[in-house]
Amino acid sequence: MRMLLLGAALVMMTSAAMADDDDAKSAQKLALQGRDDYWHCLAREYSRDSNQGLSEQDFGRSVAGACPSERQYYRVVLLDYLTTQYPNIDSGAHLATANRAVESAQKDIVTAFVKHRPPQK
């Protein structure tokens, strides 16, 4: 009887570990999809004809306000992923990391804009 109980406990622990692994993989997949959706939206913003005459600062302001739903979704799913991967770290630290990821994406698209725009006359 004791062996049966130990076996059942082992099965339950293994199932819980597998469920945690599935949750982590699902959270990672959503975070990557959120990142990709946000980047694609920023790329659409980058390629708008109306942005061609903008200064770096004006384009940066435009990008900061662009893609609000994609930006928020990316932030939320990244926060969920970080919380799943690192449950013992303060949620404020995870939020700061997610915010830095969003800021980094915006900075990268502005940098690309500046490097690839035609020289001013």
N, CA, C and O atoms as a Tinker XYZ file with bonds, in Angstrom:
   484  protein
     1  N      0.819000   -1.184000    0.000000    73     2
     2  CA     0.000000    0.000000    0.000000    64     1     3
     3  C      0.872000    1.261000    0.000000    63     2     4     5
     4  O      0.591000    2.230000   -0.704000    81     3
     5  N      1.929000    1.220000    0.803000    73     3     6
     6  CA     2.824000    2.373000    0.874000    64     5     7
     7  C      3.474000    2.636000   -0.482000    63     6     8     9
     8  O      3.607000    3.793000   -0.883000    81     7
     9  N      3.875000    1.599000   -1.185000    73     7    10
    10  CA     4.475000    1.753000   -2.512000    64     9    11
    11  C      3.467000    2.349000   -3.489000    63    10    12    13
    12  O      3.832000    3.160000   -4.340000    81    11
    13  N      2.237000    1.962000   -3.377000    73    11    14
    14  CA     1.198000    2.483000   -4.246000    64    13    15
    15  C      1.021000    3.994000   -4.010000    63    14    16    17
    16  O      0.888000    4.766000   -4.959000    81    15
    17  N      1.021000    4.398000   -2.738000    73    15    18
    18  CA     0.906000    5.816000   -2.412000    64    17    19
    19  C      2.119000    6.598000   -2.906000    63    18    20    21
    20  O      1.973000    7.703000   -3.429000    81    19
    21  N      3.316000    6.034000   -2.746000    73    19    22
    22  CA     4.524000    6.700000   -3.235000    64    21    23
    23  C      4.487000    6.830000   -4.755000    63    22    24    25
    24  O      4.872000    7.861000   -5.307000    81    23
    25  N      4.029000    5.795000   -5.416000    73    23    26
    26  CA     3.916000    5.818000   -6.873000    64    25    27
    27  C      2.918000    6.873000   -7.330000    63    26    28    29
    28  O      3.165000    7.596000   -8.295000    81    27
    29  N      1.792000    6.957000   -6.631000    73    27    30
    30  CA     0.777000    7.963000   -6.976000    64    29    31
    31  C      1.323000    9.371000   -6.754000    63    30    32    33
    32  O      1.071000   10.272000   -7.554000    81    31
    33  N      2.069000    9.558000   -5.667000    73    31    34
    34  CA     2.656000   10.864000   -5.386000    64    33    35
    35  C      3.659000   11.233000   -6.470000    63    34    36    37
    36  O      3.708000   12.384000   -6.905000    81    35
    37  N      4.457000   10.269000   -6.909000    73    35    38
    38  CA     5.440000   10.520000   -7.956000    64    37    39
    39  C      4.754000   10.903000   -9.265000    63    38    40    41
    40  O      5.207000   11.812000   -9.961000    81    39
    41  N      3.679000   10.224000   -9.599000    73    39    42
    42  CA     2.934000   10.539000  -10.814000    64    41    43
    43  C      2.364000   11.952000  -10.734000    63    42    44    45
    44  O      2.399000   12.695000  -11.715000    81    43
    45  N      1.838000   12.323000   -9.564000    73    43    46
    46  CA     1.270000   13.659000   -9.395000    64    45    47
    47  C      2.348000   14.736000   -9.511000    63    46    48    49
    48  O      2.118000   15.779000  -10.123000    81    47
    49  N      3.519000   14.489000   -8.929000    73    47    50
    50  CA     4.612000   15.458000   -9.005000    64    49    51
    51  C      5.113000   15.595000  -10.438000    63    50    52    53
    52  O      5.400000   16.701000  -10.895000    81    51
    53  N      5.215000   14.485000  -11.141000    73    51    54
    54  CA     5.659000   14.508000  -12.530000    64    53    55
    55  C      4.648000   15.244000  -13.396000    63    54    56    57
    56  O      5.024000   16.036000  -14.260000    81    55
    57  N      3.369000   14.984000  -13.167000    73    55    58
    58  CA     2.318000   15.672000  -13.926000    64    57    59
    59  C      2.350000   17.174000  -13.674000    63    58    60    61
    60  O      2.181000   17.969000  -14.597000    81    59
    61  N      2.570000   17.557000  -12.412000    73    59    62
    62  CA     2.643000   18.982000  -12.084000    64    61    63
    63  C      3.847000   19.629000  -12.754000    63    62    64    65
    64  O      3.750000   20.748000  -13.258000    81    63
    65  N      4.978000   18.934000  -12.762000    73    63    66
    66  CA     6.178000   19.469000  -13.400000    64    65    67
    67  C      5.961000   19.610000  -14.906000    63    66    68    69
    68  O      6.384000   20.596000  -15.509000    81    67
    69  N      5.303000   18.626000  -15.507000    73    67    70
    70  CA     5.021000   18.697000  -16.942000    64    69    71
    71  C      4.060000   19.840000  -17.242000    63    70    72    73
    72  O      4.216000   20.526000  -18.252000    81    71
    73  N      3.073000   20.055000  -16.383000    73    71    74
    74  CA     2.127000   21.159000  -16.575000    64    73    75
    75  C      2.853000   22.488000  -16.461000    63    74    76    77
    76  O      2.601000   23.403000  -17.245000    81    75
    77  N      3.762000   22.605000  -15.483000    73    75    78
    78  CA     4.547000   23.829000  -15.344000    64    77    79
    79  C      5.390000   24.078000  -16.586000    63    78    80    81
    80  O      5.507000   25.212000  -17.049000    81    79
    81  N      5.981000   23.007000  -17.126000    73    79    82
    82  CA     6.791000   23.122000  -18.339000    64    81    83
    83  C      5.922000   23.553000  -19.520000    63    82    84    85
    84  O      6.342000   24.377000  -20.333000    81    83
    85  N      4.717000   22.999000  -19.616000    73    83    86
    86  CA     3.793000   23.394000  -20.682000    64    85    87
    87  C      3.388000   24.853000  -20.536000    63    86    88    89
    88  O      3.291000   25.575000  -21.528000    81    87
    89  N      3.152000   25.292000  -19.297000    73    87    90
    90  CA     2.805000   26.693000  -19.053000    64    89    91
    91  C      3.956000   27.610000  -19.469000    63    90    92    93
    92  O      3.737000   28.654000  -20.084000    81    91
    93  N      5.174000   27.212000  -19.131000    73    91    94
    94  CA     6.344000   28.017000  -19.482000    64    93    95
    95  C      6.513000   28.092000  -20.996000    63    94    96    97
    96  O      6.803000   29.161000  -21.534000    81    95
    97  N      6.335000   26.978000  -21.683000    73    95    98
    98  CA     6.455000   26.977000  -23.147000    64    97    99
    99  C      5.364000   27.820000  -23.783000    63    98   100   101
   100  O      5.610000   28.543000  -24.748000    81    99
   101  N      4.156000   27.725000  -23.239000    73    99   102
   102  CA     3.049000   28.517000  -23.765000    64   101   103
   103  C      3.302000   30.005000  -23.537000    63   102   104   105
   104  O      3.068000   30.823000  -24.426000    81   103
   105  N      3.781000   30.351000  -22.345000    73   103   106
   106  CA     4.085000   31.754000  -22.040000    64   105   107
   107  C      5.201000   32.271000  -22.941000    63   106   108   109
   108  O      5.149000   33.411000  -23.401000    81   107
   109  N      6.202000   31.445000  -23.194000    73   107   110
   110  CA     7.294000   31.851000  -24.074000    64   109   111
   111  C      6.792000   32.066000  -25.499000    63   110   112   113
   112  O      7.163000   33.038000  -26.157000    81   111
   113  N      5.956000   31.163000  -25.963000    73   111   114
   114  CA     5.417000   31.276000  -27.316000    64   113   115
   115  C      4.595000   32.562000  -27.463000    63   114   116   117
   116  O      4.702000   33.260000  -28.472000    81   115
   117  N      3.778000   32.869000  -26.457000    73   115   118
   118  CA     2.985000   34.094000  -26.510000    64   117   119
   119  C      3.868000   35.339000  -26.462000    63   118   120   121
   120  O      3.600000   36.321000  -27.153000    81   119
   121  N      4.922000   35.297000  -25.643000    73   119   122
   122  CA     5.835000   36.442000  -25.560000    64   121   123
   123  C      6.530000   36.681000  -26.899000    63   122   124   125
   124  O      6.674000   37.825000  -27.330000    81   123
   125  N      6.954000   35.620000  -27.545000    73   123   126
   126  CA     7.605000   35.757000  -28.857000    64   125   127
   127  C      6.620000   36.275000  -29.902000    63   126   128   129
   128  O      6.975000   37.106000  -30.738000    81   127
   129  N      5.390000   35.784000  -29.854000    73   127   130
   130  CA     4.369000   36.256000  -30.794000    64   129   131
   131  C      4.051000   37.724000  -30.534000    63   130   132   133
   132  O      3.886000   38.501000  -31.474000    81   131
   133  N      3.965000   38.107000  -29.255000    73   131   134
   134  CA     3.723000   39.504000  -28.914000    64   133   135
   135  C      4.831000   40.407000  -29.413000    63   134   136   137
   136  O      4.577000   41.488000  -29.944000    81   135
   137  N      6.074000   39.950000  -29.237000    73   135   138
   138  CA     7.226000   40.709000  -29.736000    64   137   139
   139  C      7.144000   40.874000  -31.244000    63   138   140   141
   140  O      7.315000   41.975000  -31.766000    81   139
   141  N      6.884000   39.786000  -31.933000    73   139   142
   142  CA     6.820000   39.835000  -33.398000    64   141   143
   143  C      5.697000   40.747000  -33.877000    63   142   144   145
   144  O      5.885000   41.515000  -34.820000    81   143
   145  N      4.524000   40.671000  -33.234000    73   143   146
   146  CA     3.402000   41.538000  -33.623000    64   145   147
   147  C      3.755000   43.004000  -33.421000    63   146   148   149
   148  O      3.435000   43.847000  -34.259000    81   147
   149  N      4.411000   43.306000  -32.313000    73   147   150
   150  CA     4.794000   44.692000  -32.039000    64   149   151
   151  C      5.822000   45.173000  -33.061000    63   150   152   153
   152  O      5.714000   46.284000  -33.579000    81   151
   153  N      6.811000   44.341000  -33.348000    73   151   154
   154  CA     7.830000   44.715000  -34.331000    64   153   155
   155  C      7.218000   44.919000  -35.720000    63   154   156   157
   156  O      7.602000   45.847000  -36.433000    81   155
   157  N      6.281000   44.070000  -36.105000    73   155   158
   158  CA     5.646000   44.238000  -37.417000    64   157   159
   159  C      4.861000   45.544000  -37.477000    63   158   160   161
   160  O      4.859000   46.227000  -38.501000    81   159
   161  N      4.206000   45.881000  -36.397000    73   159   162
   162  CA     3.477000   47.144000  -36.355000    64   161   163
   163  C      4.449000   48.320000  -36.442000    63   162   164   165
   164  O      4.198000   49.277000  -37.174000    81   163
   165  N      5.554000   48.254000  -35.703000    73   163   166
   166  CA     6.550000   49.322000  -35.782000    64   165   167
   167  C      7.143000   49.417000  -37.190000    63   166   168   169
   168  O      7.440000   50.512000  -37.667000    81   167
   169  N      7.313000   48.291000  -37.841000    73   167   170
   170  CA     7.835000   48.290000  -39.215000    64   169   171
   171  C      6.853000   48.983000  -40.159000    63   170   172   173
   172  O      7.267000   49.704000  -41.067000    81   171
   173  N      5.561000   48.768000  -39.945000    73   171   174
   174  CA     4.564000   49.466000  -40.767000    64   173   175
   175  C      4.643000   50.977000  -40.516000    63   174   176   177
   176  O      4.527000   51.776000  -41.446000    81   175
   177  N      4.840000   51.351000  -39.261000    73   175   178
   178  CA     4.984000   52.772000  -38.925000    64   177   179
   179  C      6.231000   53.352000  -39.602000    63   178   180   181
   180  O      6.200000   54.459000  -40.140000    81   179
   181  N      7.306000   52.602000  -39.567000    73   179   182
   182  CA     8.579000   53.008000  -40.168000    64   181   183
   183  C      8.410000   53.299000  -41.661000    63   182   184   185
   184  O      8.981000   54.259000  -42.179000    81   183
   185  N      7.636000   52.478000  -42.338000    73   183   186
   186  CA     7.559000   52.565000  -43.793000    64   185   187
   187  C      6.478000   53.515000  -44.306000    63   186   188   189
   188  O      6.296000   53.624000  -45.518000    81   187
   189  N      5.768000   54.194000  -43.432000    73   187   190
   190  CA     4.746000   55.144000  -43.892000    64   189   191
   191  C      5.393000   56.313000  -44.634000    63   190   192   193
   192  O      6.387000   56.882000  -44.182000    81   191
   193  N      4.816000   56.652000  -45.764000    73   191   194
   194  CA     5.330000   57.774000  -46.557000    64   193   195
   195  C      5.292000   59.082000  -45.778000    63   194   196   197
   196  O      6.154000   59.942000  -45.956000    81   195
   197  N      4.298000   59.227000  -44.922000    73   195   198
   198  CA     4.145000   60.486000  -44.182000    64   197   199
   199  C      5.276000   60.721000  -43.183000    63   198   200   201
   200  O      5.420000   61.835000  -42.679000    81   199
   201  N      6.075000   59.708000  -42.887000    73   199   202
   202  CA     7.180000   59.851000  -41.940000    64   201   203
   203  C      8.475000   60.320000  -42.592000    63   202   204   205
   204  O      9.426000   60.660000  -41.889000    81   203
   205  N      8.529000   60.343000  -43.893000    73   203   206
   206  CA     9.788000   60.598000  -44.587000    64   205   207
   207  C     10.417000   61.947000  -44.250000    63   206   208   209
   208  O     11.642000   62.051000  -44.201000    81   207
   209  N      9.630000   62.959000  -44.022000    73   207   210
   210  CA    10.192000   64.277000  -43.753000    64   209   211
   211  C     10.382000   64.580000  -42.277000    63   210   212   213
   212  O     10.791000   65.687000  -41.925000    81   211
   213  N     10.096000   63.629000  -41.415000    73   211   214
   214  CA    10.170000   63.877000  -39.976000    64   213   215
   215  C     11.605000   63.895000  -39.470000    63   214   216   217
   216  O     12.480000   63.203000  -39.990000    81   215
   217  N     11.820000   64.696000  -38.454000    73   215   218
   218  CA    13.108000   64.680000  -37.760000    64   217   219
   219  C     13.171000   63.433000  -36.883000    63   218   220   221
   220  O     12.169000   62.746000  -36.684000    81   219
   221  N     14.350000   63.156000  -36.371000    73   219   222
   222  CA    14.517000   62.007000  -35.471000    64   221   223
   223  C     13.603000   62.137000  -34.252000    63   222   224   225
   224  O     12.978000   61.161000  -33.838000    81   223
   225  N     13.523000   63.324000  -33.685000    73   223   226
   226  CA    12.700000   63.536000  -32.506000    64   225   227
   227  C     11.214000   63.359000  -32.815000    63   226   228   229
   228  O     10.481000   62.740000  -32.044000    81   227
   229  N     10.780000   63.905000  -33.947000    73   227   230
   230  CA     9.369000   63.773000  -34.327000    64   229   231
   231  C      9.021000   62.322000  -34.621000    63   230   232   233
   232  O      7.959000   61.839000  -34.230000    81   231
   233  N      9.921000   61.629000  -35.313000    73   231   234
   234  CA     9.660000   60.223000  -35.587000    64   233   235
   235  C      9.639000   59.425000  -34.282000    63   234   236   237
   236  O      8.806000   58.534000  -34.114000    81   235
   237  N     10.543000   59.737000  -33.368000    73   235   238
   238  CA    10.562000   59.062000  -32.074000    64   237   239
   239  C      9.262000   59.255000  -31.317000    63   238   240   241
   240  O      8.751000   58.311000  -30.715000    81   239
   241  N      8.715000   60.469000  -31.338000    73   239   242
   242  CA     7.420000   60.720000  -30.686000    64   241   243
   243  C      6.313000   59.948000  -31.385000    63   242   244   245
   244  O      5.414000   59.412000  -30.737000    81   243
   245  N      6.382000   59.897000  -32.696000    73   243   246
   246  CA     5.376000   59.155000  -33.460000    64   245   247
   247  C      5.407000   57.669000  -33.107000    63   246   248   249
   248  O      4.362000   57.052000  -32.902000    81   247
   249  N      6.596000   57.107000  -33.038000    73   247   250
   250  CA     6.751000   55.685000  -32.711000    64   249   251
   251  C      6.293000   55.404000  -31.273000    63   250   252   253
   252  O      5.679000   54.372000  -31.002000    81   251
   253  N      6.597000   56.325000  -30.362000    73   251   254
   254  CA     6.210000   56.132000  -28.959000    64   253   255
   255  C      4.695000   56.031000  -28.798000    63   254   256   257
   256  O      4.203000   55.351000  -27.897000    81   255
   257  N      3.958000   56.715000  -29.678000    73   255   258
   258  CA     2.502000   56.665000  -29.606000    64   257   259
   259  C      1.860000   55.644000  -30.536000    63   258   260   261
   260  O      0.648000   55.431000  -30.490000    81   259
   261  N      2.665000   55.018000  -31.371000    73   259   262
   262  CA     2.133000   54.069000  -32.357000    64   261   263
   263  C      1.884000   52.701000  -31.738000    63   262   264   265
   264  O      2.484000   52.352000  -30.722000    81   263
   265  N      1.025000   51.955000  -32.338000    73   263   266
   266  CA     0.789000   50.547000  -32.005000    64   265   267
   267  C      0.435000   50.323000  -30.531000    63   266   268   269
   268  O      1.025000   49.451000  -29.894000    81   267
   269  N     -0.508000   51.082000  -29.975000    73   267   270
   270  CA    -0.770000   50.959000  -28.540000    64   269   271
   271  C     -1.253000   49.569000  -28.111000    63   270   272   273
   272  O     -0.836000   49.075000  -27.063000    81   271
   273  N     -2.109000   48.942000  -28.889000    73   271   274
   274  CA    -2.602000   47.620000  -28.468000    64   273   275
   275  C     -1.515000   46.561000  -28.586000    63   274   276   277
   276  O     -1.406000   45.694000  -27.719000    81   275
   277  N     -0.715000   46.615000  -29.638000    73   275   278
   278  CA     0.381000   45.657000  -29.801000    64   277   279
   279  C      1.437000   45.844000  -28.714000    63   278   280   281
   280  O      1.984000   44.873000  -28.190000    81   279
   281  N      1.715000   47.107000  -28.385000    73   279   282
   282  CA     2.696000   47.417000  -27.343000    64   281   283
   283  C      2.226000   46.878000  -25.987000    63   282   284   285
   284  O      2.994000   46.254000  -25.254000    81   283
   285  N      0.959000   47.128000  -25.669000    73   283   286
   286  CA     0.442000   46.658000  -24.381000    64   285   287
   287  C      0.380000   45.138000  -24.326000    63   286   288   289
   288  O      0.696000   44.543000  -23.296000    81   287
   289  N     -0.022000   44.508000  -25.418000    73   287   290
   290  CA    -0.071000   43.041000  -25.446000    64   289   291
   291  C      1.326000   42.459000  -25.240000    63   290   292   293
   292  O      1.502000   41.514000  -24.471000    81   291
   293  N      2.316000   43.025000  -25.927000    73   291   294
   294  CA     3.698000   42.563000  -25.773000    64   293   295
   295  C      4.149000   42.707000  -24.327000    63   294   296   297
   296  O      4.755000   41.793000  -23.765000    81   295
   297  N      3.857000   43.840000  -23.734000    73   295   298
   298  CA     4.258000   44.076000  -22.343000    64   297   299
   299  C      3.605000   43.034000  -21.413000    63   298   300   301
   300  O      4.268000   42.479000  -20.538000    81   299
   301  N      2.334000   42.780000  -21.605000    73   299   302
   302  CA     1.596000   41.850000  -20.732000    64   301   303
   303  C      2.093000   40.416000  -20.890000    63   302   304   305
   304  O      2.331000   39.733000  -19.894000    81   303
   305  N      2.251000   39.952000  -22.132000    73   303   306
   306  CA     2.678000   38.561000  -22.309000    64   305   307
   307  C      4.131000   38.368000  -21.909000    63   306   308   309
   308  O      4.499000   37.290000  -21.443000    81   307
   309  N      4.967000   39.388000  -22.081000    73   307   310
   310  CA     6.349000   39.290000  -21.618000    64   309   311
   311  C      6.388000   39.256000  -20.094000    63   310   312   313
   312  O      7.164000   38.498000  -19.512000    81   311
   313  N      5.575000   40.053000  -19.457000    73   311   314
   314  CA     5.479000   40.044000  -18.002000    64   313   315
   315  C      5.020000   38.674000  -17.504000    63   314   316   317
   316  O      5.548000   38.162000  -16.516000    81   315
   317  N      4.048000   38.087000  -18.178000    73   315   318
   318  CA     3.572000   36.752000  -17.810000    64   317   319
   319  C      4.682000   35.715000  -17.972000    63   318   320   321
   320  O      4.867000   34.858000  -17.108000    81   319
   321  N      5.409000   35.796000  -19.063000    73   319   322
   322  CA     6.508000   34.859000  -19.297000    64   321   323
   323  C      7.575000   34.988000  -18.220000    63   322   324   325
   324  O      8.032000   33.985000  -17.672000    81   323
   325  N      7.970000   36.213000  -17.916000    73   323   326
   326  CA     8.999000   36.423000  -16.899000    64   325   327
   327  C      8.542000   35.923000  -15.533000    63   326   328   329
   328  O      9.332000   35.349000  -14.783000    81   327
   329  N      7.278000   36.137000  -15.212000    73   327   330
   330  CA     6.736000   35.664000  -13.939000    64   329   331
   331  C      6.714000   34.144000  -13.894000    63   330   332   333
   332  O      6.966000   33.551000  -12.845000    81   331
   333  N      6.416000   33.515000  -15.012000    73   331   334
   334  CA     6.406000   32.047000  -15.088000    64   333   335
   335  C      7.820000   31.494000  -14.952000    63   334   336   337
   336  O      8.042000   30.521000  -14.232000    81   335
   337  N      8.772000   32.110000  -15.641000    73   335   338
   338  CA    10.158000   31.637000  -15.617000    64   337   339
   339  C     10.857000   31.921000  -14.295000    63   338   340   341
   340  O     11.643000   31.105000  -13.814000    81   339
   341  N     10.570000   33.068000  -13.716000    73   339   342
   342  CA    11.279000   33.514000  -12.510000    64   341   343
   343  C     10.272000   33.947000  -11.444000    63   342   344   345
   344  O     10.142000   35.136000  -11.151000    81   343
   345  N      9.566000   32.980000  -10.871000    73   343   346
   346  CA     8.496000   33.325000   -9.919000    64   345   347
   347  C      8.994000   33.962000   -8.623000    63   346   348   349
   348  O      8.222000   34.631000   -7.937000    81   347
   349  N     10.248000   33.774000   -8.279000    73   347   350
   350  CA    10.762000   34.314000   -7.021000    64   349   351
   351  C     11.297000   35.737000   -7.128000    63   350   352   353
   352  O     11.710000   36.325000   -6.128000    81   351
   353  N     11.289000   36.288000   -8.336000    73   351   354
   354  CA    11.758000   37.662000   -8.532000    64   353   355
   355  C     10.555000   38.593000   -8.420000    63   354   356   357
   356  O      9.460000   38.274000   -8.881000    81   355
   357  N     10.778000   39.740000   -7.804000    73   355   358
   358  CA     9.739000   40.737000   -7.586000    64   357   359
   359  C      9.051000   41.115000   -8.902000    63   358   360   361
   360  O      9.715000   41.289000   -9.923000    81   359
   361  N      7.746000   41.240000   -8.877000    73   359   362
   362  CA     6.998000   41.567000  -10.091000    64   361   363
   363  C      7.361000   42.949000  -10.631000    63   362   364   365
   364  O      7.256000   43.193000  -11.833000    81   363
   365  N      7.786000   43.850000   -9.749000    73   363   366
   366  CA     8.226000   45.170000  -10.209000    64   365   367
   367  C      9.441000   45.078000  -11.109000    63   366   368   369
   368  O      9.570000   45.831000  -12.074000    81   367
   369  N     10.338000   44.143000  -10.788000    73   367   370
   370  CA    11.528000   43.942000  -11.626000    64   369   371
   371  C     11.117000   43.396000  -12.992000    63   370   372   373
   372  O     11.686000   43.779000  -14.014000    81   371
   373  N     10.133000   42.506000  -13.009000    73   371   374
   374  CA     9.649000   41.968000  -14.285000    64   373   375
   375  C      8.995000   43.071000  -15.120000    63   374   376   377
   376  O      9.190000   43.135000  -16.334000    81   375
   377  N      8.227000   43.928000  -14.471000    73   375   378
   378  CA     7.584000   45.022000  -15.196000    64   377   379
   379  C      8.629000   45.972000  -15.770000    63   378   380   381
   380  O      8.495000   46.442000  -16.900000    81   379
   381  N      9.660000   46.252000  -14.994000    73   379   382
   382  CA    10.743000   47.114000  -15.488000    64   381   383
   383  C     11.422000   46.487000  -16.699000    63   382   384   385
   384  O     11.747000   47.189000  -17.657000    81   383
   385  N     11.637000   45.179000  -16.666000    73   383   386
   386  CA    12.253000   44.478000  -17.795000    64   385   387
   387  C     11.352000   44.548000  -19.022000    63   386   388   389
   388  O     11.830000   44.799000  -20.129000    81   387
   389  N     10.065000   44.331000  -18.838000    73   387   390
   390  CA     9.121000   44.393000  -19.961000    64   389   391
   391  C      9.096000   45.806000  -20.545000    63   390   392   393
   392  O      9.071000   45.974000  -21.764000    81   391
   393  N      9.104000   46.815000  -19.683000    73   391   394
   394  CA     9.121000   48.201000  -20.172000    64   393   395
   395  C     10.401000   48.506000  -20.942000    63   394   396   397
   396  O     10.365000   49.205000  -21.955000    81   395
   397  N     11.533000   47.985000  -20.465000    73   395   398
   398  CA    12.798000   48.193000  -21.184000    64   397   399
   399  C     12.768000   47.513000  -22.553000    63   398   400   401
   400  O     13.333000   48.036000  -23.514000    81   399
   401  N     12.117000   46.359000  -22.649000    73   399   402
   402  CA    12.013000   45.667000  -23.935000    64   401   403
   403  C     11.215000   46.507000  -24.934000    63   402   404   405
   404  O     11.584000   46.606000  -26.104000    81   403
   405  N     10.132000   47.104000  -24.470000    73   403   406
   406  CA     9.330000   47.971000  -25.337000    64   405   407
   407  C     10.146000   49.193000  -25.753000    63   406   408   409
   408  O     10.162000   49.561000  -26.928000    81   407
   409  N     10.818000   49.816000  -24.799000    73   407   410
   410  CA    11.648000   50.992000  -25.102000    64   409   411
   411  C     12.765000   50.637000  -26.077000    63   410   412   413
   412  O     13.095000   51.429000  -26.960000    81   411
   413  N     13.336000   49.476000  -25.923000    73   411   414
   414  CA    14.410000   49.036000  -26.808000    64   413   415
   415  C     13.907000   48.861000  -28.242000    63   414   416   417
   416  O     14.588000   49.244000  -29.193000    81   415
   417  N     12.733000   48.293000  -28.391000    73   415   418
   418  CA    12.155000   48.126000  -29.728000    64   417   419
   419  C     11.928000   49.490000  -30.376000    63   418   420   421
   420  O     12.216000   49.682000  -31.557000    81   419
   421  N     11.411000   50.429000  -29.594000    73   419   422
   422  CA    11.178000   51.769000  -30.126000    64   421   423
   423  C     12.496000   52.444000  -30.504000    63   422   424   425
   424  O     12.599000   53.076000  -31.555000    81   423
   425  N     13.484000   52.308000  -29.655000    73   423   426
   426  CA    14.798000   52.908000  -29.932000    64   425   427
   427  C     15.404000   52.305000  -31.196000    63   426   428   429
   428  O     15.969000   53.024000  -32.021000    81   427
   429  N     15.289000   50.985000  -31.348000    73   427   430
   430  CA    15.848000   50.321000  -32.524000    64   429   431
   431  C     15.189000   50.795000  -33.814000    63   430   432   433
   432  O     15.871000   50.979000  -34.822000    81   431
   433  N     13.875000   50.994000  -33.797000    73   431   434
   434  CA    13.198000   51.417000  -35.022000    64   433   435
   435  C     13.553000   52.869000  -35.347000    63   434   436   437
   436  O     13.654000   53.229000  -36.520000    81   435
   437  N     13.742000   53.702000  -34.329000    73   435   438
   438  CA    14.163000   55.090000  -34.562000    64   437   439
   439  C     15.587000   55.109000  -35.114000    63   438   440   441
   440  O     15.886000   55.875000  -36.030000    81   439
   441  N     16.455000   54.281000  -34.571000    73   439   442
   442  CA    17.835000   54.202000  -35.070000    64   441   443
   443  C     17.853000   53.776000  -36.535000    63   442   444   445
   444  O     18.596000   54.337000  -37.340000    81   443
   445  N     17.041000   52.794000  -36.875000    73   443   446
   446  CA    16.960000   52.353000  -38.277000    64   445   447
   447  C     16.440000   53.478000  -39.158000    63   446   448   449
   448  O     16.927000   53.673000  -40.272000    81   447
   449  N     15.465000   54.212000  -38.670000    73   447   450
   450  CA    14.904000   55.333000  -39.427000    64   449   451
   451  C     15.975000   56.373000  -39.727000    63   450   452   453
   452  O     16.087000   56.847000  -40.857000    81   451
   453  N     16.758000   56.725000  -38.717000    73   451   454
   454  CA    17.798000   57.746000  -38.879000    64   453   455
   455  C     18.895000   57.267000  -39.827000    63   454   456   457
   456  O     19.372000   58.036000  -40.661000    81   455
   457  N     19.291000   56.021000  -39.707000    73   455   458
   458  CA    20.372000   55.500000  -40.547000    64   457   459
   459  C     19.965000   55.353000  -42.003000    63   458   460   461
   460  O     20.816000   55.443000  -42.888000    81   459
   461  N     18.697000   55.132000  -42.270000    73   459   462
   462  CA    18.272000   54.820000  -43.640000    64   461   463
   463  C     17.521000   55.930000  -44.337000    63   462   464   465
   464  O     17.081000   55.745000  -45.472000    81   463
   465  N     17.360000   57.063000  -43.708000    73   463   466
   466  CA    16.660000   58.145000  -44.411000    64   465   467
   467  C     17.633000   58.855000  -45.339000    63   466   468   469
   468  O     18.839000   58.879000  -45.093000    81   467
   469  N     17.107000   59.419000  -46.385000    73   467   470
   470  CA    17.985000   60.115000  -47.337000    64   469   471
   471  C     18.594000   61.348000  -46.669000    63   470   472   473
   472  O     17.989000   61.928000  -45.768000    81   471
   473  N     19.774000   61.742000  -47.104000    73   471   474
   474  CA    20.413000   62.927000  -46.524000    64   473   475
   475  C     19.560000   64.169000  -46.765000    63   474   476   477
   476  O     18.913000   64.304000  -47.804000    81   475
   477  N     19.571000   65.068000  -45.793000    73   475   478
   478  CA    18.790000   66.299000  -45.941000    64   477   479
   479  C     19.530000   67.265000  -46.866000    63   478   480   481
   480  O     20.760000   67.323000  -46.872000    81   479
   481  N     18.772000   68.005000  -47.629000    73   479   482
   482  CA    19.338000   68.928000  -48.627000    64   481   483
   483  C     19.680000   70.247000  -48.012000    63   482   484
   484  O     20.166000   71.143000  -48.703000    81   483
